[in-house]
Amino acid sequence: MSDALKHECGIAQIRLLKPLEYYKEKYGTAFYGINKMYLMMEKQHNRGQDGAGFANIKLNTAPGDRYISRIRSNAAQPIQDIFEQINGRINDEIKANPEYSEDVALQKKNLPYVGEVYLGHVRYGTFGKNSIESVHPFLRQNNWMHRNLIVAGNFNMTNVNQLFNNLVELGQHPKEKADTVTVMEKIGHFLDSEVQKLYKKLKKQGYSKVSASPIIAEKLNVAKILRKSSKNWDGGYAMAGLLGHGDSFVLRDPAGIRPAYYYKDDEVVVVASERPVIQTAFNVDFNDVHELPPGHAIITKKSGEVNITQILEPLERKACSFERIYFSRGSDAEIYKERKMLGRLLMPEVLKSIDHDTINTVFSFIPNTAETSFYGMVEAAQDELNKQKNDAILAEKDTLTDARLQEILAHRLRTEKIAIKDVKLRTFITEDSSRDDLVAHVYDVTYGVVKPEDSLVIIDDSIVRGTTLKKSIIKMMDRLNPRQIVVVSSAPQIRYPDCYGIDMARLEGLVAFRAALELLKDNNQYDIVEKVYEKCKLQVDLADEEVKNFVKEIYEPFTDEQISDKISELLCDTDVKAEVKVIYQTVDNLHKACPKNLGDWYFTGNYPTFGGNRVVNRAFINFYEGNEGRAY
């Protein structure tokens, strides 16, 4: 993606099902869990570079021994920073106490982070400060082992204010209104309540507090706690948690918006945000890694018993399609095929834009996530070139000479690496205030491969704000003096804010929205804007389930192609000499390419939860009133 977006997070959870001595004997180290967690977090660094966190629980520790460890970092390379600190502490302890080096029992008792239950998180901050306090996992501490709660997630809630008020009504005093805190405190409230109820029952049966503790651990109903906690959650989430005594869970939202995958054998239970992360870290087959069903939780008890349990009634499946287009690692077998198909399905429109002249066309891509779609587009272009060769041979078959045949067959598809990305520079482009100044220098171009009569077709995975295209890419491409620049987006036009993960809270930041407004002005229909505003204002006090997305009316007078053409105008400065055309994927083709991930609300405005309509309603009011506040 050429535009800089904050987005998703990644979770990783490991539960070792054997004693640590088992891993020492089989794999040569009791640090097996730590090593695997490092791999899983590093393989998900694409999902978050603003911060990283790691937590660990030791099972069956004696009173007085530390059984919870947590470390977080918001350093420039947070994953490396965390594990350098972990390794440093372990090595220092072993150096000071050589007897620990081969004694697993002493390692577990005395070394931090050595245990059986692990939770890791990589973070992209969707909004707010990137302070260490914002980095997951979050920890809720208590002297009762069962009431200790560690939470990390890949999520955004649309109804944080409501959840916050619910906590206040329960008599709590949350320290802030962030969705992570409100979610954790909600789970913590019902965890406290469940532990208290169990203790009261056991006390009546004559158990002391000490003797009741292991029975509470055994009988604690995690599914019940999650059902009560998540009853009013509205958003997309994969929520992971550890309880102090050793139970663990990952809960997925009922529409399946956020991803979660798991793997289990007799040694481990593993959960991650992406399938290939588990495949690579544990060297297992694609078919051995399963998707956690929407509305379900994978719950692992301290005993090692594992259950996949329905927590919430599943809704219509609306798994995020942007996961497939951009966020997730392209090494997933399904995602790789889908991205190639996204490129292939664009080819008919591309051919139309170049008048089927594949000889005088150079095909390329904007690094790095558009590369796979580029391969699909090139395969389709090669099919077209083969057809052209076949037609030429048939048309000239009666007069065809060997020299002419060789001339026809010699035609090759022209593919080049035109855009070159300066990765180091890109790392620092995070704040809106600095992005525009630096964005023009993120890409360079390859000179000498484009002729003045050529069309230059360049594919990106998506065009959101259009900032990088306007300020950098199109101008850089124009330096090559092509006749025409065709910019292709493997994703459809992004028209609506997202409130479930991507940082797209403001409508006016979306180039498709700006293009629609310009078309309304051009066609003397701008009064629609005020009418939509009035409809949105009338919905402010309605319940979420009653709110409708009237912002769709902004786009209704125009075809997709009209909006794309207007975007082409908006992205071109007057000094650009080449003709510029922007082509977007259609929503129908998106669904063909990604049939299991039909979440398309940013393209269609069809939000999977009621809270989404309230967010787009507020976003439009903010736009109309010139309010730069967030819609959620």
XYZ file of C-alpha atoms in Angstrom:
632
model
C 0.000 0.000 0.000
C 1.529 3.301 -1.037
C -0.438 5.306 1.524
C 0.781 5.088 5.104
C -1.958 3.577 7.252
C -2.005 2.451 10.845
C -3.899 -0.765 11.139
C -4.105 -4.205 12.624
C -2.329 -5.852 15.520
C -1.113 -9.416 15.896
C -1.587 -11.890 18.730
C 0.301 -15.072 19.566
C -0.532 -17.525 22.331
C 1.253 -20.734 23.284
C 0.318 -23.278 25.930
C 2.819 -26.064 26.572
C 0.977 -29.264 27.446
C 3.985 -31.233 28.761
C 6.317 -30.564 31.691
C 9.290 -28.346 30.804
C 11.622 -31.326 31.273
C 9.955 -32.910 28.224
C 11.021 -30.023 25.957
C 14.505 -30.036 27.453
C 14.896 -33.699 26.607
C 13.310 -33.556 23.135
C 14.387 -30.133 21.886
C 17.443 -29.513 24.036
C 16.054 -26.533 25.953
C 13.455 -25.604 28.534
C 13.204 -22.253 26.703
C 11.213 -23.918 23.909
C 8.150 -21.737 24.539
C 10.177 -18.519 24.572
C 11.917 -19.429 21.324
C 8.655 -20.283 19.575
C 7.037 -17.096 20.811
C 9.902 -15.074 19.372
C 9.364 -16.746 15.993
C 5.615 -16.163 16.075
C 5.947 -12.505 16.995
C 8.707 -11.876 14.465
C 6.639 -13.549 11.743
C 3.817 -11.117 12.561
C 5.894 -7.948 12.641
C 3.977 -6.909 9.500
C 0.985 -6.413 11.802
C 2.605 -3.991 14.194
C 5.773 -1.985 14.657
C 4.646 0.620 17.207
C 5.082 -1.712 20.156
C 5.332 -5.297 21.316
C 4.595 -7.143 24.519
C 5.156 -10.575 26.023
C 3.674 -12.235 29.087
C 4.257 -15.581 30.718
C 2.669 -17.663 33.463
C 4.297 -20.485 35.387
C 1.997 -23.291 36.518
C 1.902 -24.791 40.005
C 4.314 -22.421 41.722
C 4.755 -22.292 45.481
C 3.413 -19.258 47.395
C 6.029 -16.537 47.365
C 7.483 -17.570 43.994
C 6.918 -15.223 41.093
C 4.558 -16.810 38.581
C 3.696 -13.898 36.235
C 6.206 -12.064 34.072
C 5.464 -9.323 31.577
C 7.630 -7.116 29.396
C 6.627 -4.429 26.894
C 8.515 -2.161 24.523
C 7.788 0.794 22.267
C 11.382 1.005 21.040
C 12.174 1.423 17.352
C 12.533 -2.380 17.014
C 10.234 -3.528 19.829
C 10.286 -7.297 19.225
C 14.073 -7.425 19.170
C 14.197 -5.137 22.199
C 11.922 -7.418 24.211
C 13.810 -10.608 23.489
C 17.203 -9.000 23.981
C 16.022 -8.021 27.460
C 14.582 -11.483 28.121
C 17.744 -13.250 26.957
C 19.888 -10.768 28.849
C 18.114 -11.410 32.145
C 18.169 -15.190 31.693
C 21.844 -15.226 30.729
C 22.788 -12.971 33.644
C 20.975 -15.265 36.086
C 22.617 -18.398 34.680
C 26.039 -16.734 34.698
C 25.578 -15.793 38.359
C 24.145 -19.220 39.197
C 25.791 -21.901 37.003
C 23.743 -24.610 38.698
C 20.672 -23.350 36.768
C 22.123 -24.176 33.347
C 21.010 -27.826 33.173
C 18.438 -28.002 35.980
C 14.966 -27.368 34.579
C 13.299 -27.222 38.012
C 15.700 -24.473 39.117
C 15.216 -22.636 35.819
C 11.451 -22.599 36.241
C 11.681 -21.519 39.874
C 14.293 -18.792 39.465
C 14.401 -17.564 35.868
C 11.863 -15.046 34.587
C 9.754 -15.908 31.526
C 10.336 -19.652 31.856
C 6.965 -21.353 32.158
C 4.134 -23.073 30.341
C 1.739 -20.316 29.188
C 2.732 -17.462 26.859
C 1.012 -14.471 25.293
C 2.577 -12.133 22.753
C 1.345 -9.032 20.954
C 2.572 -6.708 18.224
C 0.880 -3.342 17.961
C -0.021 -0.690 15.483
C -1.684 2.126 17.403
C -4.918 3.002 15.596
C -5.046 6.258 17.494
C -3.886 7.847 20.703
C -0.433 8.131 22.142
C 2.158 5.514 21.425
C 3.310 5.428 25.043
C 4.412 2.283 26.813
C 1.113 2.350 28.747
C -0.707 1.734 25.463
C 1.260 -1.409 24.618
C -0.350 -4.828 25.199
C -0.575 -7.130 27.069
C -2.460 -5.319 29.823
C -2.221 -6.705 33.341
C -4.881 -6.659 36.069
C -3.235 -7.781 39.286
C -4.673 -9.357 42.400
C -3.334 -11.347 45.349
C -5.809 -14.103 44.523
C -4.057 -16.101 41.808
C -7.301 -16.727 39.898
C -8.123 -13.020 39.694
C -4.942 -12.042 37.890
C -5.823 -11.274 34.300
C -3.580 -10.581 31.299
C -5.282 -9.333 28.114
C -4.040 -8.582 24.615
C -6.016 -8.266 21.428
C -6.396 -7.316 17.814
C -9.505 -5.203 18.077
C -11.406 -1.959 17.981
C -14.713 -1.459 19.763
C -17.204 0.986 18.286
C -19.066 1.504 21.564
C -16.284 2.324 24.043
C -18.370 5.078 25.683
C -21.191 2.642 26.380
C -18.801 0.024 27.751
C -17.128 2.653 29.935
C -20.500 3.796 31.320
C -21.437 0.178 32.045
C -18.334 -0.152 34.216
C -19.201 3.039 36.070
C -22.711 1.675 36.694
C -21.091 -1.437 38.178
C -19.377 0.846 40.692
C -15.945 0.790 39.070
C -13.697 3.773 38.451
C -11.707 2.964 35.261
C -8.447 4.893 34.955
C -9.097 5.716 31.278
C -11.656 5.259 28.501
C -9.430 3.267 26.099
C -11.134 0.199 24.662
C -8.419 -2.155 25.976
C -8.921 -0.971 29.543
C -12.708 -1.142 29.339
C -12.620 -4.637 27.858
C -10.133 -5.889 30.445
C -12.087 -4.404 33.337
C -15.297 -5.920 32.003
C -13.725 -9.389 31.920
C -12.083 -8.710 35.281
C -15.405 -7.772 36.885
C -17.057 -11.053 35.915
C -13.908 -13.005 36.756
C -13.981 -11.540 40.276
C -17.682 -12.300 40.544
C -17.278 -15.909 39.408
C -14.358 -16.569 41.769
C -16.329 -15.079 44.669
C -19.386 -17.221 43.932
C -17.298 -20.372 43.762
C -15.552 -19.524 47.024
C -18.855 -18.903 48.823
C -20.165 -22.313 47.692
C -16.997 -24.052 48.781
C -16.956 -22.228 52.098
C -20.459 -23.540 52.855
C -19.123 -27.015 52.142
C -16.428 -26.530 54.792
C -13.429 -25.699 52.608
C -10.852 -23.251 53.871
C -9.513 -20.492 51.612
C -6.332 -22.472 51.030
C -8.068 -25.738 50.223
C -10.651 -23.956 48.052
C -8.059 -22.405 45.759
C -7.202 -25.442 43.566
C -10.893 -26.355 43.309
C -11.725 -22.830 42.114
C -9.050 -23.218 39.435
C -10.615 -26.475 38.306
C -14.233 -25.298 38.325
C -13.794 -21.762 36.998
C -16.087 -21.436 33.982
C -14.151 -19.270 31.517
C -16.848 -19.549 28.855
C -19.448 -18.189 31.259
C -17.189 -15.250 32.156
C -16.636 -14.456 28.464
C -20.358 -14.646 27.654
C -21.195 -12.128 30.346
C -18.253 -9.876 29.521
C -18.779 -9.738 25.753
C -22.559 -9.440 25.776
C -22.537 -5.762 24.716
C -19.281 -5.617 22.758
C -19.658 -4.071 19.304
C -16.624 -4.252 17.053
C -14.123 -6.550 15.471
C -11.880 -8.505 17.805
C -9.642 -11.447 18.491
C -9.264 -11.167 22.256
C -6.613 -13.214 24.050
C -6.267 -13.659 27.782
C -4.427 -15.536 30.501
C -5.646 -16.113 34.062
C -3.082 -16.184 36.841
C -3.543 -19.840 37.711
C -3.040 -20.979 34.098
C -6.324 -20.954 32.167
C -6.116 -19.205 28.783
C -8.498 -18.175 26.014
C -8.847 -16.457 22.646
C -12.282 -15.117 21.696
C -13.235 -14.091 18.143
C -15.997 -11.609 17.282
C -19.309 -13.076 16.015
C -18.965 -11.636 12.482
C -15.437 -13.027 12.149
C -14.075 -9.572 11.326
C -10.686 -10.113 12.946
C -8.767 -13.316 12.155
C -7.632 -16.073 14.517
C -6.111 -19.491 13.776
C -5.154 -22.357 16.054
C -3.158 -25.576 16.093
C -3.119 -28.353 18.682
C -1.168 -31.540 19.203
C -0.106 -33.436 22.319
C 2.718 -30.949 23.024
C 1.222 -27.502 22.409
C -1.874 -25.409 21.843
C -1.091 -22.414 19.633
C -3.177 -19.441 18.480
C -2.112 -16.633 16.144
C -3.581 -13.955 13.908
C -2.243 -15.652 10.782
C -2.079 -19.245 9.619
C 1.420 -19.264 8.025
C 2.895 -17.962 11.274
C 1.885 -21.213 12.971
C 2.874 -23.302 9.953
C 6.370 -21.823 9.878
C 7.026 -21.705 13.626
C 5.879 -25.296 14.223
C 6.549 -26.810 10.791
C 3.005 -28.092 10.329
C 0.812 -28.548 7.271
C -1.749 -26.030 6.025
C -4.599 -28.425 6.837
C -3.439 -28.862 10.442
C -4.040 -25.177 11.256
C -7.699 -24.315 11.772
C -9.633 -21.085 11.743
C -11.334 -20.223 15.020
C -15.061 -19.982 14.192
C -16.696 -16.541 14.612
C -18.300 -16.030 18.022
C -16.260 -18.893 19.482
C -13.421 -19.084 21.963
C -10.624 -21.590 22.235
C -10.278 -22.200 25.979
C -7.413 -24.142 27.527
C -7.812 -25.035 31.172
C -4.890 -25.289 33.557
C -5.310 -29.069 33.329
C -4.544 -28.916 29.585
C -8.124 -29.642 28.522
C -8.924 -27.709 25.322
C -12.383 -26.761 24.087
C -13.714 -24.717 21.177
C -16.839 -23.156 22.691
C -19.502 -20.880 21.261
C -19.634 -17.688 23.314
C -21.796 -15.444 21.132
C -24.338 -16.241 18.438
C -22.451 -16.000 15.131
C -23.615 -13.251 12.777
C -23.402 -13.273 8.991
C -19.735 -13.902 8.296
C -18.014 -10.644 7.322
C -14.329 -11.474 7.688
C -12.241 -8.454 6.744
C -11.297 -8.551 3.048
C -8.533 -6.010 3.650
C -6.763 -8.805 5.540
C -6.437 -10.633 2.239
C -5.561 -7.599 0.126
C -2.948 -6.042 2.337
C -2.501 -6.842 6.032
C -1.789 -10.548 6.203
C 1.407 -12.209 5.063
C 1.122 -13.250 1.439
C 2.783 -16.585 2.234
C -0.583 -18.017 3.284
C -1.557 -20.456 0.516
C -5.115 -19.128 0.217
C -4.130 -15.466 0.411
C -1.465 -15.892 -2.264
C -4.028 -17.352 -4.686
C -6.553 -14.654 -3.811
C -4.120 -11.804 -4.405
C -3.150 -13.260 -7.761
C -6.813 -13.541 -8.677
C -7.373 -9.889 -7.708
C -4.748 -8.937 -10.281
C -6.077 -11.287 -12.932
C -9.652 -10.006 -12.617
C -8.499 -6.438 -13.318
C -7.031 -7.310 -16.698
C -10.115 -6.730 -18.903
C -10.320 -3.089 -17.774
C -6.568 -2.664 -18.111
C -6.638 -4.013 -21.682
C -9.432 -1.611 -22.541
C -7.383 1.316 -21.193
C -4.356 0.419 -23.365
C -6.439 -0.510 -26.456
C -5.090 -4.062 -26.162
C -1.652 -2.784 -27.174
C 0.495 -5.114 -25.074
C 3.550 -4.465 -27.246
C 3.778 -0.808 -26.254
C 2.952 -1.327 -22.587
C 5.202 -1.774 -19.574
C 3.663 -3.564 -16.581
C 4.920 -2.966 -13.044
C 3.836 -2.697 -9.404
C 4.217 -0.512 -6.368
C 6.233 -2.431 -3.750
C 5.739 -4.479 -1.767
C 2.325 -5.981 -1.042
C 1.038 -5.377 -4.600
C 3.645 -7.743 -6.026
C 1.460 -10.849 -5.835
C -1.483 -9.121 -7.538
C 1.002 -8.016 -10.190
C 1.825 -11.664 -10.929
C -1.861 -12.394 -11.451
C -2.256 -9.382 -13.721
C 0.817 -10.403 -15.749
C -0.483 -13.959 -16.176
C -3.713 -12.546 -17.600
C -1.716 -10.160 -19.813
C 0.363 -13.085 -21.069
C -2.844 -14.917 -21.982
C -3.868 -11.857 -24.006
C -0.479 -11.670 -25.741
C -0.684 -15.369 -26.630
C -4.131 -14.778 -28.092
C -2.789 -11.888 -30.162
C 0.042 -14.077 -31.470
C -2.388 -16.864 -32.306
C -4.723 -14.471 -34.139
C -1.823 -12.985 -36.133
C -0.585 -16.439 -37.186
C -4.051 -17.549 -38.273
C -4.670 -14.302 -40.140
C -1.407 -14.632 -42.094
C -1.257 -18.415 -42.430
C -1.382 -18.408 -46.220
C 1.527 -15.947 -46.614
C 3.440 -16.610 -43.395
C 7.198 -16.829 -43.803
C 9.611 -18.240 -41.289
C 10.990 -14.753 -40.644
C 7.513 -13.336 -40.041
C 6.627 -16.238 -37.736
C 9.767 -15.584 -35.691
C 8.845 -11.896 -35.546
C 5.384 -12.693 -34.163
C 6.681 -15.217 -31.644
C 9.414 -12.846 -30.487
C 6.930 -10.495 -28.870
C 7.370 -10.601 -25.095
C 5.389 -9.077 -22.309
C 7.332 -6.118 -20.928
C 7.512 -6.281 -17.139
C 9.881 -4.084 -15.186
C 10.537 -3.057 -11.603
C 9.769 0.631 -12.075
C 9.075 1.822 -8.529
C 11.792 1.272 -5.927
C 10.891 1.706 -2.290
C 13.207 3.214 0.310
C 12.195 0.993 3.230
C 14.302 2.832 5.795
C 12.686 6.145 4.942
C 9.199 4.623 5.001
C 9.656 3.462 8.592
C 9.598 6.996 9.915
C 6.450 8.177 8.124
C 3.854 7.888 10.840
C 2.380 11.269 11.725
C 0.130 13.178 9.323
C 2.126 16.382 9.900
C 5.371 14.858 8.645
C 4.047 12.414 6.067
C 3.461 14.949 3.306
C 6.983 16.354 3.559
C 8.645 12.973 3.393
C 6.273 10.952 1.246
C 7.649 12.319 -2.039
C 10.954 10.611 -1.320
C 9.677 7.168 -0.384
C 9.941 5.898 -3.979
C 12.454 6.216 -6.772
C 12.102 4.966 -10.347
C 14.100 2.909 -12.837
C 15.131 4.981 -15.835
C 15.668 3.877 -19.433
C 13.021 1.149 -19.818
C 9.972 3.204 -20.882
C 9.590 4.693 -24.372
C 7.573 7.847 -25.199
C 4.956 5.767 -27.080
C 4.454 3.406 -24.121
C 1.638 3.022 -21.653
C 2.906 2.381 -18.134
C 0.567 0.145 -16.118
C 1.399 0.061 -12.427
C -0.641 -1.845 -9.825
C -1.050 -0.989 -6.142
C -2.933 -3.082 -3.611
C -5.216 -0.159 -2.719
C -5.599 3.579 -3.105
C -6.951 5.089 0.094
C -5.959 8.727 0.543
C -4.014 9.051 -2.678
C -1.353 11.131 -0.930
C 1.629 9.108 -2.059
C 0.327 8.746 -5.605
C -0.203 12.486 -5.979
C 2.926 13.726 -4.253
C 5.353 11.057 -5.353
C 4.503 8.108 -7.563
C 2.665 9.758 -10.468
C 5.231 12.551 -10.678
C 8.088 10.050 -10.559
C 6.454 7.910 -13.262
C 5.908 10.990 -15.392
C 9.666 11.607 -15.420
C 9.955 8.476 -17.563
C 7.908 10.261 -20.283
C 5.306 7.554 -20.988
C 2.365 8.343 -23.225
C -0.048 7.169 -20.527
C 0.093 6.136 -16.876
C -2.535 3.621 -15.780
C -2.693 3.209 -11.993
C -4.521 0.030 -10.989
C -5.900 -0.726 -7.513
C -6.441 -4.375 -6.594
C -8.997 -3.149 -4.019
C -12.251 -1.317 -4.804
C -12.749 2.375 -3.986
C -12.528 2.928 -0.229
C -15.540 5.148 0.448
C -16.329 4.794 4.141
C -14.442 4.942 7.447
C -13.408 1.765 9.164
C -13.960 1.367 12.880
C -12.747 -2.199 13.335
C -9.017 -1.930 12.831
C -7.762 0.331 10.041
C -7.127 3.931 10.978
C -9.635 5.512 8.588
C -11.783 7.569 10.926
C -12.303 10.669 8.763
C -14.261 10.695 5.524
C -12.467 13.699 4.051
C -9.225 11.736 4.144
C -10.563 9.284 1.546
C -9.870 10.265 -2.062
C -13.059 8.524 -3.262
C -15.146 10.715 -0.928
C -13.389 13.865 -2.129
C -13.984 12.804 -5.726
C -17.710 12.297 -5.082
C -17.952 15.769 -3.544
C -16.267 17.297 -6.608
C -18.671 15.472 -8.909
C -21.621 16.799 -6.902
C -20.269 20.302 -7.398
C -19.660 19.722 -11.117
C -23.244 18.529 -11.579
C -24.932 21.186 -9.393
C -26.013 18.506 -6.918
C -24.066 19.635 -3.866
C -27.324 20.229 -1.985
C -27.291 16.446 -1.401
C -24.485 17.038 1.112
C -26.672 19.221 3.340
C -29.587 16.793 3.048
C -27.385 13.918 4.163
C -26.092 16.021 7.047
C -29.649 16.749 8.212
C -30.520 13.046 8.068
C -27.383 12.192 10.059
C -28.173 14.813 12.712
C -31.636 13.341 13.197
C -30.003 9.986 14.042
C -27.649 11.234 16.766
C -29.845 10.124 19.660
C -31.127 6.928 18.087
C -30.085 3.498 19.315
C -27.335 1.954 17.211
C -29.664 -0.624 15.693
C -31.908 2.160 14.344
C -29.147 4.163 12.632
C -28.885 3.954 8.828
C -25.957 4.770 6.564
C -27.224 7.783 4.622
C -23.698 8.633 3.468
C -24.306 6.157 0.630
C -26.425 8.905 -0.973
C -23.266 10.926 -1.636
C -22.122 8.288 -4.129
C -25.474 7.182 -5.604
C -25.659 9.710 -8.506
C -22.423 8.419 -10.042
C -20.996 5.266 -11.555
C -17.799 3.698 -10.243
C -16.046 4.753 -13.438
C -17.099 8.385 -13.038
C -15.651 8.459 -9.533
C -12.454 6.757 -10.730
C -12.073 9.340 -13.511
C -12.520 12.175 -11.034
C -9.923 10.564 -8.759
C -7.568 10.569 -11.751
C -8.047 14.335 -11.997
C -7.538 14.909 -8.282
C -4.289 12.941 -8.248
C -2.715 14.839 -11.129
C -0.993 18.174 -10.775
C -0.927 20.458 -13.811
C 2.734 19.735 -14.438
C 2.080 16.017 -15.159
C 2.483 15.547 -18.909
C 1.226 11.970 -19.339
C -2.421 11.064 -19.537
C -3.358 9.431 -16.216
C -6.119 6.890 -15.668
C -7.046 5.177 -12.396
C -8.719 1.760 -12.460
C -10.254 0.206 -9.355
C -11.293 -3.358 -8.630
C -15.043 -3.967 -8.564
C -16.744 -5.227 -5.423
C -18.137 -8.221 -7.350
C -14.638 -9.226 -8.438
C -13.354 -8.741 -4.883
C -15.910 -11.266 -3.696
C -14.946 -13.675 -6.476
C -11.292 -13.460 -5.465
C -11.882 -13.632 -1.692
C -15.044 -15.753 -1.351
C -14.548 -16.517 2.348
C -13.786 -12.953 3.413
C -16.788 -10.869 2.411
C -16.288 -8.000 4.850
C -16.480 -5.025 2.490
C -17.899 -2.174 4.590
C -15.172 0.323 3.655
C -16.123 -0.193 -0.006
C -19.915 -0.617 0.217
C -20.923 0.991 3.518
C -22.566 -2.278 4.600
C -21.231 -2.478 8.145
C -21.269 -5.875 9.893
C -22.315 -4.450 13.288
C -24.772 -1.737 14.294
C -21.943 0.369 15.678
C -20.515 0.826 12.194
C -23.518 2.854 11.033
C -23.224 5.097 14.070
C -19.533 5.671 13.274
C -20.131 6.650 9.627
C -22.994 8.873 10.791
C -20.697 10.687 13.227
C -17.889 10.850 10.650
C -20.144 12.693 8.201
C -21.345 15.123 10.869
C -17.714 15.804 11.795
C -16.867 16.450 8.143
C -19.791 18.802 7.562
C -19.183 20.771 10.752
C -15.421 20.968 10.218
C -14.790 19.002 13.391
C -11.454 17.201 13.282
C -12.423 14.856 16.122
C -12.606 11.117 15.629
C -15.823 9.301 14.822
C -15.091 6.564 17.378
